[in-house]
mmCIF file of C-alpha atoms and ligand atoms in Angstrom:
data_model
loop_
_atom_site.group_PDB
_atom_site.id
_atom_site.type_symbol
_atom_site.label_atom_id
_atom_site.label_comp_id
_atom_site.label_asym_id
_atom_site.label_seq_id
_atom_site.Cartn_x
_atom_site.Cartn_y
_atom_site.Cartn_z
ATOM 1 C CA MET E 1 31.283 -82.258 -24.413
ATOM 2 C CA ARG E 2 27.670 -81.179 -24.973
ATOM 3 C CA HIS E 3 27.094 -77.630 -26.239
ATOM 4 C CA LEU E 4 23.920 -75.600 -26.565
ATOM 5 C CA ARG E 5 23.585 -74.009 -30.012
ATOM 6 C CA VAL E 6 22.198 -70.452 -29.665
ATOM 7 C CA PRO E 7 21.942 -67.364 -31.897
ATOM 8 C CA SER E 8 24.929 -65.100 -31.277
ATOM 9 C CA ALA E 9 22.753 -62.236 -30.000
ATOM 10 C CA GLU E 10 21.346 -64.517 -27.273
ATOM 11 C CA THR E 11 24.710 -65.754 -26.000
ATOM 12 C CA GLN E 12 24.761 -63.585 -22.864
ATOM 13 C CA HIS E 13 21.156 -64.490 -22.057
ATOM 14 C CA TRP E 14 21.841 -68.246 -22.247
ATOM 15 C CA LEU E 15 25.193 -67.964 -20.497
ATOM 16 C CA GLU E 16 23.449 -66.315 -17.573
ATOM 17 C CA ILE E 17 20.734 -68.975 -17.424
ATOM 18 C CA CYS E 18 23.276 -71.808 -17.595
ATOM 19 C CA ARG E 19 25.555 -70.172 -15.030
ATOM 20 C CA ASN E 20 22.708 -69.518 -12.569
ATOM 21 C CA ARG E 21 21.373 -73.061 -12.859
ATOM 22 C CA GLY E 22 24.757 -74.789 -12.622
ATOM 23 C CA TRP E 23 24.545 -76.007 -16.256
ATOM 24 C CA LEU E 24 27.657 -74.169 -17.494
ATOM 25 C CA GLN E 25 30.840 -76.265 -17.803
ATOM 26 C CA SER E 26 33.458 -74.285 -15.871
ATOM 27 C CA GLY E 27 36.891 -73.979 -17.459
ATOM 28 C CA ALA E 28 35.467 -74.332 -20.979
ATOM 29 C CA GLY E 29 34.908 -71.531 -23.478
ATOM 30 C CA VAL E 30 32.087 -70.565 -25.831
ATOM 31 C CA LEU E 31 32.507 -71.899 -29.388
ATOM 32 C CA SER E 32 31.985 -69.732 -32.477
ATOM 33 C CA LEU E 33 29.897 -71.685 -35.007
ATOM 34 C CA GLU E 34 28.823 -71.181 -38.609
ATOM 35 C CA ASN E 35 25.845 -68.953 -39.486
ATOM 36 C CA GLY E 36 26.446 -66.572 -36.568
ATOM 37 C CA LYS E 37 25.676 -69.132 -33.897
ATOM 38 C CA LYS E 38 27.493 -69.845 -30.644
ATOM 39 C CA GLY E 39 28.036 -73.085 -28.705
ATOM 40 C CA ILE E 40 27.728 -72.844 -24.928
ATOM 41 C CA PRO E 41 29.578 -75.655 -23.057
ATOM 42 C CA LEU E 42 27.237 -77.628 -20.799
ATOM 43 C CA SER E 43 27.983 -79.432 -17.542
ATOM 44 C CA ILE E 44 26.687 -82.942 -16.843
ATOM 45 C CA ARG E 45 23.940 -81.356 -14.726
ATOM 46 C CA ALA E 46 22.356 -79.650 -17.756
ATOM 47 C CA PRO E 47 19.067 -81.291 -18.917
ATOM 48 C CA GLN E 48 18.612 -83.237 -22.166
ATOM 49 C CA GLU E 49 17.879 -81.574 -25.500
ATOM 50 C CA SER E 50 14.194 -82.502 -25.223
ATOM 51 C CA ASP E 51 13.758 -80.348 -22.092
ATOM 52 C CA SER E 52 11.366 -77.445 -22.733
ATOM 53 C CA GLN E 53 13.678 -75.072 -20.795
ATOM 54 C CA TRP E 54 15.951 -74.941 -23.866
ATOM 55 C CA ASN E 55 13.190 -73.201 -25.876
ATOM 56 C CA GLY E 56 13.857 -75.484 -28.848
ATOM 57 C CA ASN E 57 17.601 -74.722 -29.094
ATOM 58 C CA SER E 58 19.535 -77.826 -30.102
ATOM 59 C CA ILE E 59 22.371 -79.563 -28.298
ATOM 60 C CA PHE E 60 25.416 -80.990 -30.101
ATOM 61 C CA MET E 61 28.635 -82.744 -29.170
ATOM 62 C CA ALA E 62 31.996 -81.052 -29.834
ATOM 63 C CA ASP E 63 35.483 -80.898 -28.381
ATOM 64 C CA GLY E 64 35.318 -77.917 -26.026
ATOM 65 C CA ILE E 65 37.777 -75.078 -25.811
ATOM 66 C CA ILE E 66 39.335 -75.740 -22.445
ATOM 67 C CA LYS E 67 40.262 -72.503 -20.730
ATOM 68 C CA GLY E 68 42.671 -72.511 -17.824
ATOM 69 C CA PRO E 69 41.682 -70.896 -14.543
ATOM 70 C CA GLU E 70 41.278 -67.143 -14.921
ATOM 71 C CA HIS E 71 42.330 -66.261 -11.377
ATOM 72 C CA TRP E 72 45.080 -67.683 -9.191
ATOM 73 C CA SER E 73 42.573 -68.489 -6.431
ATOM 74 C CA GLU E 74 41.031 -71.150 -8.708
ATOM 75 C CA HIS E 75 44.131 -73.249 -7.954
ATOM 76 C CA LEU E 76 43.304 -73.291 -4.225
ATOM 77 C CA PRO E 77 41.352 -76.194 -2.697
ATOM 78 C CA SER E 78 37.671 -75.192 -2.660
ATOM 79 C CA GLU E 79 37.381 -75.694 1.142
ATOM 80 C CA LEU E 80 40.206 -73.191 1.634
ATOM 81 C CA VAL E 81 38.571 -70.667 -0.704
ATOM 82 C CA GLU E 82 35.390 -71.005 1.343
ATOM 83 C CA GLU E 83 37.332 -70.484 4.602
ATOM 84 C CA ILE E 84 39.322 -67.410 3.490
ATOM 85 C CA LYS E 85 37.017 -65.898 0.866
ATOM 86 C CA ASP E 86 36.666 -62.539 2.651
ATOM 87 C CA GLU E 87 40.435 -62.133 3.044
ATOM 88 C CA ILE E 88 41.667 -63.330 -0.360
ATOM 89 C CA PRO E 89 44.104 -60.612 -1.489
ATOM 90 C CA ASN E 90 42.756 -58.822 -4.536
ATOM 91 C CA SER E 91 45.926 -56.940 -5.405
ATOM 92 C CA TYR E 92 49.656 -57.507 -5.454
ATOM 93 C CA GLU E 93 52.763 -55.853 -6.840
ATOM 94 C CA ILE E 94 55.211 -57.399 -9.269
ATOM 95 C CA GLN E 95 58.884 -56.386 -9.427
ATOM 96 C CA GLY E 96 60.620 -58.275 -12.220
ATOM 97 C CA ASP E 97 59.815 -61.925 -11.510
ATOM 98 C CA ILE E 98 58.994 -61.379 -7.825
ATOM 99 C CA LEU E 99 55.392 -61.048 -6.676
ATOM 100 C CA ILE E 100 54.841 -59.131 -3.441
ATOM 101 C CA VAL E 101 51.534 -59.566 -1.634
ATOM 102 C CA LYS E 102 50.085 -58.264 1.620
ATOM 103 C CA LEU E 103 48.273 -60.980 3.573
ATOM 104 C CA GLU E 104 45.752 -60.258 6.324
ATOM 105 C CA GLU E 105 46.792 -61.629 9.711
ATOM 106 C CA LYS E 106 44.010 -64.244 9.584
ATOM 107 C CA ILE E 107 45.280 -65.902 6.400
ATOM 108 C CA ARG E 108 49.055 -65.648 6.932
ATOM 109 C CA LYS E 109 49.277 -69.316 7.857
ATOM 110 C CA HIS E 110 48.001 -70.161 4.365
ATOM 111 C CA GLY E 111 50.717 -67.993 2.750
ATOM 112 C CA PRO E 112 52.690 -70.887 1.172
ATOM 113 C CA VAL E 113 49.548 -72.458 -0.392
ATOM 114 C CA ILE E 114 48.422 -69.069 -1.714
ATOM 115 C CA ALA E 115 51.922 -68.462 -3.110
ATOM 116 C CA GLU E 116 51.959 -71.857 -4.880
ATOM 117 C CA ALA E 117 48.585 -71.028 -6.463
ATOM 118 C CA MET E 118 49.960 -67.695 -7.701
ATOM 119 C CA ILE E 119 53.027 -69.359 -9.203
ATOM 120 C CA LYS E 120 50.793 -71.896 -11.001
ATOM 121 C CA GLN E 121 48.680 -69.129 -12.502
ATOM 122 C CA LEU E 122 51.361 -66.556 -13.369
ATOM 123 C CA PRO E 123 54.128 -67.994 -15.572
ATOM 124 C CA SER E 124 56.343 -64.911 -15.299
ATOM 125 C CA VAL E 125 56.461 -65.083 -11.490
ATOM 126 C CA ARG E 126 59.403 -66.971 -9.948
ATOM 127 C CA LEU E 127 59.192 -65.968 -6.283
ATOM 128 C CA VAL E 128 56.229 -64.934 -4.133
ATOM 129 C CA CYS E 129 56.909 -62.932 -0.966
ATOM 130 C CA ALA E 130 54.630 -61.728 1.807
ATOM 131 C CA ASP E 131 54.934 -58.001 2.446
ATOM 132 C CA ASN E 132 55.186 -57.469 6.196
ATOM 133 C CA GLY E 133 55.519 -53.674 6.001
ATOM 134 C CA VAL E 134 58.274 -51.102 5.738
ATOM 135 C CA THR E 135 61.250 -51.156 8.115
ATOM 136 C CA GLY E 136 64.363 -49.160 8.967
ATOM 137 C CA GLU E 137 65.971 -45.924 7.935
ATOM 138 C CA PHE E 138 65.812 -46.733 4.229
ATOM 139 C CA ARG E 139 62.118 -47.748 4.300
ATOM 140 C CA VAL E 140 62.813 -51.147 2.810
ATOM 141 C CA ARG E 141 60.043 -53.717 2.892
ATOM 142 C CA ASP E 142 60.228 -56.681 5.236
ATOM 143 C CA LEU E 143 59.600 -59.487 2.725
ATOM 144 C CA GLN E 144 59.125 -63.128 3.611
ATOM 145 C CA PRO E 145 59.624 -65.634 0.762
ATOM 146 C CA LEU E 146 56.627 -67.995 0.617
ATOM 147 C CA ALA E 147 57.161 -70.135 -2.468
ATOM 148 C CA ALA E 148 59.541 -70.218 -5.409
ATOM 149 C CA ARG E 149 59.522 -71.771 -8.867
ATOM 150 C CA ALA E 150 62.216 -74.467 -9.082
ATOM 151 C CA ASN E 151 63.307 -73.514 -5.528
ATOM 152 C CA ASP E 152 65.022 -70.385 -6.843
ATOM 153 C CA ILE E 153 64.649 -68.043 -3.876
ATOM 154 C CA SER E 154 67.090 -65.353 -5.001
ATOM 155 C CA THR E 155 65.607 -61.934 -4.203
ATOM 156 C CA ILE E 156 67.580 -60.177 -6.934
ATOM 157 C CA THR E 157 65.491 -59.444 -9.976
ATOM 158 C CA GLN E 158 65.466 -57.317 -13.102
ATOM 159 C CA ILE E 159 62.776 -54.831 -14.024
ATOM 160 C CA ARG E 160 62.282 -53.627 -17.571
ATOM 161 C CA GLU E 161 61.253 -49.983 -17.673
ATOM 162 C CA ASN E 162 61.087 -47.924 -20.872
ATOM 163 C CA GLY E 163 63.196 -50.547 -22.622
ATOM 164 C CA VAL E 164 65.959 -50.572 -19.970
ATOM 165 C CA LEU E 165 66.767 -53.407 -17.570
ATOM 166 C CA ILE E 166 67.219 -52.327 -13.955
ATOM 167 C CA SER E 167 68.501 -54.774 -11.325
ATOM 168 C CA THR E 168 66.969 -54.512 -7.895
ATOM 169 C CA ASP E 169 66.473 -56.458 -4.700
ATOM 170 C CA PRO E 170 63.155 -55.606 -3.069
ATOM 171 C CA THR E 171 64.320 -57.067 0.264
ATOM 172 C CA LYS E 172 67.159 -54.545 0.453
ATOM 173 C CA VAL E 173 66.271 -51.417 -1.501
ATOM 174 C CA TYR E 174 63.353 -49.163 -2.337
ATOM 175 C CA PHE E 175 61.866 -49.229 -5.822
ATOM 176 C CA SER E 176 58.428 -48.170 -6.990
ATOM 177 C CA ALA E 177 57.270 -49.327 -10.401
ATOM 178 C CA ARG E 178 54.185 -47.154 -9.904
ATOM 179 C CA LEU E 179 56.252 -43.992 -10.314
ATOM 180 C CA SER E 180 57.400 -44.752 -13.854
ATOM 181 C CA LYS E 181 55.174 -41.933 -15.196
ATOM 182 C CA GLU E 182 57.057 -39.497 -12.954
ATOM 183 C CA ARG E 183 60.294 -40.716 -14.499
ATOM 184 C CA GLU E 184 58.917 -40.177 -18.008
ATOM 185 C CA ASP E 185 58.020 -36.628 -16.986
ATOM 186 C CA ASN E 186 61.561 -36.092 -15.618
ATOM 187 C CA LEU E 187 62.790 -36.831 -19.103
ATOM 188 C CA SER E 188 60.354 -34.361 -20.722
ATOM 189 C CA SER E 189 61.383 -31.565 -18.330
ATOM 190 C CA ALA E 190 65.084 -32.322 -18.831
ATOM 191 C CA LYS E 191 64.673 -32.180 -22.616
ATOM 192 C CA GLU E 192 62.877 -28.856 -22.313
ATOM 193 C CA LEU E 193 65.734 -27.498 -20.170
ATOM 194 C CA ARG E 194 68.332 -28.762 -22.657
ATOM 195 C CA LYS E 195 66.485 -26.868 -25.381
ATOM 196 C CA LYS E 196 66.557 -23.663 -23.334
ATOM 197 C CA LEU E 197 70.257 -24.023 -22.498
ATOM 198 C CA SER E 198 71.214 -25.363 -25.949
ATOM 199 C CA ARG E 199 73.598 -27.842 -24.354
ATOM 200 C CA PRO E 200 73.555 -31.164 -22.482
ATOM 201 C CA LEU E 201 72.864 -31.039 -18.752
ATOM 202 C CA ARG E 202 74.722 -31.551 -15.506
ATOM 203 C CA VAL E 203 72.379 -33.811 -13.580
ATOM 204 C CA CYS E 204 72.262 -34.787 -9.899
ATOM 205 C CA ASP E 205 70.132 -37.586 -8.404
ATOM 206 C CA PRO E 206 71.321 -37.789 -4.772
ATOM 207 C CA TYR E 207 68.551 -40.229 -3.641
ATOM 208 C CA ALA E 208 68.925 -42.421 -6.708
ATOM 209 C CA GLY E 209 68.060 -45.825 -5.218
ATOM 210 C CA VAL E 210 68.937 -48.389 -7.886
ATOM 211 C CA GLY E 211 68.775 -45.628 -10.501
ATOM 212 C CA PRO E 212 65.415 -45.795 -12.319
ATOM 213 C CA SER E 213 65.302 -42.026 -12.937
ATOM 214 C CA LEU E 214 68.822 -42.053 -14.318
ATOM 215 C CA ALA E 215 67.919 -44.940 -16.604
ATOM 216 C CA SER E 216 65.625 -42.706 -18.647
ATOM 217 C CA LEU E 217 67.870 -39.623 -18.506
ATOM 218 C CA LEU E 218 71.145 -41.344 -19.380
ATOM 219 C CA ARG E 219 69.589 -43.371 -22.186
ATOM 220 C CA GLU E 220 68.588 -40.195 -23.996
ATOM 221 C CA GLN E 221 71.163 -39.196 -26.595
ATOM 222 C CA ASN E 222 73.153 -36.043 -25.805
ATOM 223 C CA LEU E 223 71.033 -35.139 -22.787
ATOM 224 C CA VAL E 224 73.517 -35.517 -19.930
ATOM 225 C CA SER E 225 77.108 -34.285 -19.913
ATOM 226 C CA GLU E 226 77.817 -34.802 -16.191
ATOM 227 C CA CYS E 227 76.069 -37.127 -13.781
ATOM 228 C CA TYR E 228 76.254 -37.071 -9.967
ATOM 229 C CA ALA E 229 74.302 -39.853 -8.285
ATOM 230 C CA GLY E 230 74.178 -41.451 -4.883
ATOM 231 C CA ASP E 231 72.285 -43.237 -2.197
ATOM 232 C CA LEU E 232 72.922 -43.612 1.506
ATOM 233 C CA ASN E 233 71.748 -47.229 1.575
ATOM 234 C CA PRO E 234 74.893 -49.307 0.819
ATOM 235 C CA ASP E 235 72.835 -52.035 -0.892
ATOM 236 C CA ALA E 236 71.158 -49.502 -3.173
ATOM 237 C CA PHE E 237 74.565 -47.964 -3.898
ATOM 238 C CA ASP E 238 76.001 -51.358 -4.963
ATOM 239 C CA LEU E 239 73.098 -52.014 -7.333
ATOM 240 C CA LEU E 240 73.195 -48.417 -8.610
ATOM 241 C CA GLN E 241 76.872 -48.712 -9.464
ATOM 242 C CA ASP E 242 76.244 -51.862 -11.475
ATOM 243 C CA ASN E 243 73.112 -50.526 -13.147
ATOM 244 C CA ILE E 244 74.332 -47.094 -14.118
ATOM 245 C CA HIS E 245 76.939 -48.290 -16.601
ATOM 246 C CA SER E 246 74.309 -50.167 -18.559
ATOM 247 C CA PHE E 247 72.145 -47.014 -18.809
ATOM 248 C CA ILE E 248 74.698 -44.786 -20.486
ATOM 249 C CA SER E 249 73.853 -44.184 -24.138
ATOM 250 C CA LYS E 250 76.417 -43.899 -26.849
ATOM 251 C CA SER E 251 75.954 -40.159 -27.395
ATOM 252 C CA ASP E 252 77.780 -37.825 -29.734
ATOM 253 C CA VAL E 253 78.416 -35.778 -26.602
ATOM 254 C CA PRO E 254 80.109 -38.174 -24.182
ATOM 255 C CA LEU E 255 79.472 -38.182 -20.455
ATOM 256 C CA THR E 256 82.515 -36.312 -19.161
ATOM 257 C CA THR E 257 81.865 -36.933 -15.453
ATOM 258 C CA LEU E 258 80.169 -39.827 -13.719
ATOM 259 C CA SER E 259 80.337 -39.662 -9.941
ATOM 260 C CA VAL E 260 78.445 -42.327 -7.932
ATOM 261 C CA LYS E 261 78.683 -42.130 -4.157
ATOM 262 C CA ASN E 262 77.357 -43.866 -1.059
ATOM 263 C CA ILE E 263 76.759 -40.621 0.845
ATOM 264 C CA ASP E 264 74.081 -38.608 2.579
ATOM 265 C CA ALA E 265 72.555 -36.334 -0.071
ATOM 266 C CA ARG E 266 73.304 -33.290 2.079
ATOM 267 C CA LYS E 267 77.027 -34.073 1.824
ATOM 268 C CA TRP E 268 77.210 -33.483 -1.940
ATOM 269 C CA VAL E 269 77.885 -29.798 -1.193
ATOM 270 C CA GLU E 270 81.149 -30.899 0.448
ATOM 271 C CA GLU E 271 82.256 -32.849 -2.631
ATOM 272 C CA GLN E 272 84.847 -31.054 -4.653
ATOM 273 C CA GLY E 273 83.587 -29.388 -7.810
ATOM 274 C CA CYS E 274 79.875 -29.986 -7.159
ATOM 275 C CA ILE E 275 78.755 -26.563 -5.918
ATOM 276 C CA ASP E 276 77.195 -24.102 -8.433
ATOM 277 C CA LYS E 277 77.120 -26.794 -11.086
ATOM 278 C CA ILE E 278 73.836 -28.696 -11.366
ATOM 279 C CA ASP E 279 71.259 -27.849 -14.051
ATOM 280 C CA PHE E 280 68.782 -30.590 -13.204
ATOM 281 C CA LEU E 281 68.273 -31.891 -9.648
ATOM 282 C CA LEU E 282 65.985 -34.684 -8.417
ATOM 283 C CA VAL E 283 64.890 -34.667 -4.765
ATOM 284 C CA ASN E 284 63.239 -37.976 -4.005
ATOM 285 C CA LEU E 285 63.108 -38.601 -0.277
ATOM 286 C CA PRO E 286 59.383 -38.009 0.149
ATOM 287 C CA HIS E 287 59.299 -37.989 3.960
ATOM 288 C CA HIS E 288 62.142 -35.436 4.157
ATOM 289 C CA SER E 289 62.519 -33.800 0.702
ATOM 290 C CA LEU E 290 61.383 -30.332 1.811
ATOM 291 C CA GLU E 291 63.530 -30.476 4.924
ATOM 292 C CA HIS E 292 66.640 -31.432 2.891
ATOM 293 C CA LEU E 293 66.032 -29.026 0.003
ATOM 294 C CA PRO E 294 67.875 -25.978 1.471
ATOM 295 C CA ASP E 295 71.017 -28.129 1.885
ATOM 296 C CA LEU E 296 70.915 -29.109 -1.799
ATOM 297 C CA LEU E 297 70.294 -25.672 -3.331
ATOM 298 C CA PRO E 298 73.995 -24.616 -3.251
ATOM 299 C CA LEU E 299 74.582 -27.371 -5.836
ATOM 300 C CA MET E 300 72.535 -25.519 -8.444
ATOM 301 C CA SER E 301 74.226 -23.808 -11.386
ATOM 302 C CA LYS E 302 74.701 -20.035 -11.353
ATOM 303 C CA ASP E 303 73.567 -17.542 -13.981
ATOM 304 C CA SER E 304 71.673 -20.022 -16.106
ATOM 305 C CA ILE E 305 68.229 -21.475 -15.723
ATOM 306 C CA SER E 306 67.948 -24.721 -13.753
ATOM 307 C CA VAL E 307 65.218 -27.202 -12.822
ATOM 308 C CA ILE E 308 64.442 -29.046 -9.591
ATOM 309 C CA ARG E 309 61.924 -31.879 -9.534
ATOM 310 C CA GLY E 310 61.037 -33.420 -6.197
ATOM 311 C CA TRP E 311 58.450 -35.486 -4.376
ATOM 312 C CA ALA E 312 57.156 -34.960 -0.861
ATOM 313 C CA ILE E 313 54.554 -36.308 1.513
ATOM 314 C CA ILE E 314 52.663 -33.370 2.937
ATOM 315 C CA ASP E 315 49.461 -32.569 4.848
ATOM 316 C CA ARG E 316 46.671 -32.438 2.294
ATOM 317 C CA GLU E 317 45.556 -28.961 3.326
ATOM 318 C CA SER E 318 49.086 -27.537 3.001
ATOM 319 C CA LEU E 319 49.258 -28.169 -0.785
ATOM 320 C CA MET E 320 48.222 -24.578 -1.615
ATOM 321 C CA SER E 321 51.011 -23.105 0.498
ATOM 322 C CA GLN E 322 53.822 -25.349 -0.787
ATOM 323 C CA GLU E 323 54.567 -23.294 -3.904
ATOM 324 C CA GLU E 324 55.207 -20.274 -1.671
ATOM 325 C CA ASN E 325 57.237 -22.409 0.742
ATOM 326 C CA ILE E 326 59.538 -23.719 -2.010
ATOM 327 C CA SER E 327 59.809 -20.288 -3.674
ATOM 328 C CA SER E 328 60.965 -18.738 -0.433
ATOM 329 C CA MET E 329 63.650 -21.428 0.072
ATOM 330 C CA ILE E 330 64.973 -20.679 -3.433
ATOM 331 C CA LYS E 331 64.890 -16.900 -2.900
ATOM 332 C CA GLN E 332 66.751 -17.248 0.392
ATOM 333 C CA THR E 333 69.605 -18.953 -1.476
ATOM 334 C CA GLY E 334 69.805 -16.129 -4.012
ATOM 335 C CA GLY E 335 67.529 -17.681 -6.604
ATOM 336 C CA GLU E 336 65.237 -15.826 -8.977
ATOM 337 C CA VAL E 337 62.125 -17.997 -9.240
ATOM 338 C CA LYS E 338 60.652 -18.413 -12.726
ATOM 339 C CA SER E 339 57.949 -20.912 -11.747
ATOM 340 C CA VAL E 340 57.062 -23.424 -9.041
ATOM 341 C CA THR E 341 54.271 -25.957 -9.492
ATOM 342 C CA CYS E 342 53.091 -28.393 -6.843
ATOM 343 C CA SER E 343 50.602 -31.133 -7.744
ATOM 344 C CA GLU E 344 49.100 -34.129 -6.007
ATOM 345 C CA VAL E 345 50.350 -37.409 -7.512
ATOM 346 C CA LYS E 346 48.302 -39.693 -5.248
ATOM 347 C CA GLY E 347 46.775 -39.907 -1.802
ATOM 348 C CA PHE E 348 49.041 -41.242 0.929
ATOM 349 C CA SER E 349 46.726 -41.486 3.954
ATOM 350 C CA SER E 350 43.479 -39.874 5.007
ATOM 351 C CA SER E 351 45.246 -36.616 5.866
ATOM 352 C CA LYS E 352 48.412 -36.767 3.738
ATOM 353 C CA ILE E 353 49.190 -36.703 0.024
ATOM 354 C CA PHE E 354 52.155 -37.527 -2.175
ATOM 355 C CA MET E 355 53.048 -34.342 -4.023
ATOM 356 C CA ARG E 356 55.356 -33.557 -6.934
ATOM 357 C CA PHE E 357 57.039 -30.168 -7.194
ATOM 358 C CA GLU E 358 58.889 -28.698 -10.123
ATOM 359 C CA SER E 359 60.709 -25.399 -9.960
ATOM 360 C CA TRP E 360 62.483 -23.393 -12.651
ATOM 361 C CA GLN E 361 64.869 -20.742 -11.405
ATOM 362 C CA LYS E 362 68.109 -18.883 -11.978
ATOM 363 C CA PHE E 363 70.600 -18.540 -9.138
ATOM 364 C CA HIS E 364 72.969 -15.540 -9.082
HETATM 365 C C1 LIG B 401 61.998 -42.835 -2.207
HETATM 366 S S1 LIG B 401 63.505 -43.624 -2.512
HETATM 367 C C2 LIG B 401 63.819 -43.094 -4.153
HETATM 368 C C3 LIG B 401 64.690 -44.032 -4.892
HETATM 369 C C4 LIG B 401 64.766 -43.794 -6.398
HETATM 370 N N1 LIG B 401 65.036 -42.426 -6.721
HETATM 371 C C5 LIG B 401 63.500 -44.293 -7.085
HETATM 372 O O1 LIG B 401 62.787 -43.484 -7.665
HETATM 373 O O2 LIG B 401 63.242 -45.502 -7.062
HETATM 374 C C6 LIG B 401 64.615 -42.724 -1.531
HETATM 375 C C7 LIG B 401 66.034 -43.232 -1.564
HETATM 376 O O3 LIG B 401 66.843 -42.365 -0.768
HETATM 377 C C8 LIG B 401 67.765 -43.138 -0.003
HETATM 378 N N2 LIG B 401 68.106 -42.318 1.169
HETATM 379 C C9 LIG B 401 67.506 -42.225 2.374
HETATM 380 N N3 LIG B 401 68.067 -41.266 3.120
HETATM 381 C C10 LIG B 401 69.038 -40.714 2.353
HETATM 382 C C11 LIG B 401 69.958 -39.653 2.553
HETATM 383 N N4 LIG B 401 69.976 -38.952 3.696
HETATM 384 N N5 LIG B 401 70.821 -39.362 1.560
HETATM 385 C C12 LIG B 401 70.831 -40.068 0.395
HETATM 386 N N6 LIG B 401 69.977 -41.092 0.152
HETATM 387 C C13 LIG B 401 69.088 -41.394 1.129
HETATM 388 C C14 LIG B 401 67.018 -44.416 0.286
HETATM 389 O O4 LIG B 401 67.925 -45.458 0.520
HETATM 390 C C15 LIG B 401 66.210 -44.621 -0.988
HETATM 391 O O5 LIG B 401 66.907 -45.411 -1.917
#
């Protein structure tokens, strides 16, 4: 392949000229040469060395560095790219080896071709599914498989988070990889509470899904002495049961109680031995967390400090009043509030936000 030899400092300048004039060989990379020079790969449309447009730079023959396509859309037929260029999806989500993509109505019929292109480009992706929105009581996504590597269309996959493998099935249960930072912060708060109490914690995650929050808590040595976890979605419960055993660390202080149930979170108060017990509670049902909170407070331990971390979708303008709102729920259940902080994690819609709250209190 012909290459244009240019001084290194002029590489960008000549790349731009070649690109604009159709002289750049696509799919090939720039060569690094001796004496600080670079070799720009030329297409067959580029003029001969004698052409004055090269400003005296020489042309030489060399094997080019062939780069693969940089974007999955480069695997699509060029006529299709031209037809759908304004609707080409520019983002997607990956859970394990499953890629989930939202397709505009206009390009849905091209879903299988788009999915094949994505599989060609992304070696770690096995299955591509179209995301047709959230459905049902458990807000699970309606996913339509579009293409699979080696025809393996299983929707069960494993996600690695903070060194732990978590099995999930995005067609049946909720999981958000984007909230992994929140889970890291759960761990920091739990460690701080352990320090204050000078003992491992009794933890409850009643909306556990497949258990990502428990993965980080249970993996930490000597952090959890008792664990109460559940989910109302039977599919999430099945996966949670399988996952949770793989999370448990070999601590000096063993886990004395592990209770995993397929129940409504508000029913934990009816479970024997759960009331007045929990040091660290997670409340993760964002559309209803604040509504459910009063029903969960009787679970909290008495006469020692405890922590609640939760997430809620609220009206943007109500953020300022949420600390007071949560404080008053705690006080009404006999709690002495040490601190409540409410912060925006991300926007949810034009008028709503996704908020995290963390409260430290002592119930009497
Ligand atoms: C937002 S997800 C959180 C899942 C998990 N904690 C995570 O971070 O991935 C909420 C979970 O609560 C479950 N759920 C919905 N209503 C419930 C209820 N009344 N009681 C217990 N779990 C419920 C859903 O099935 C879902 O798995």
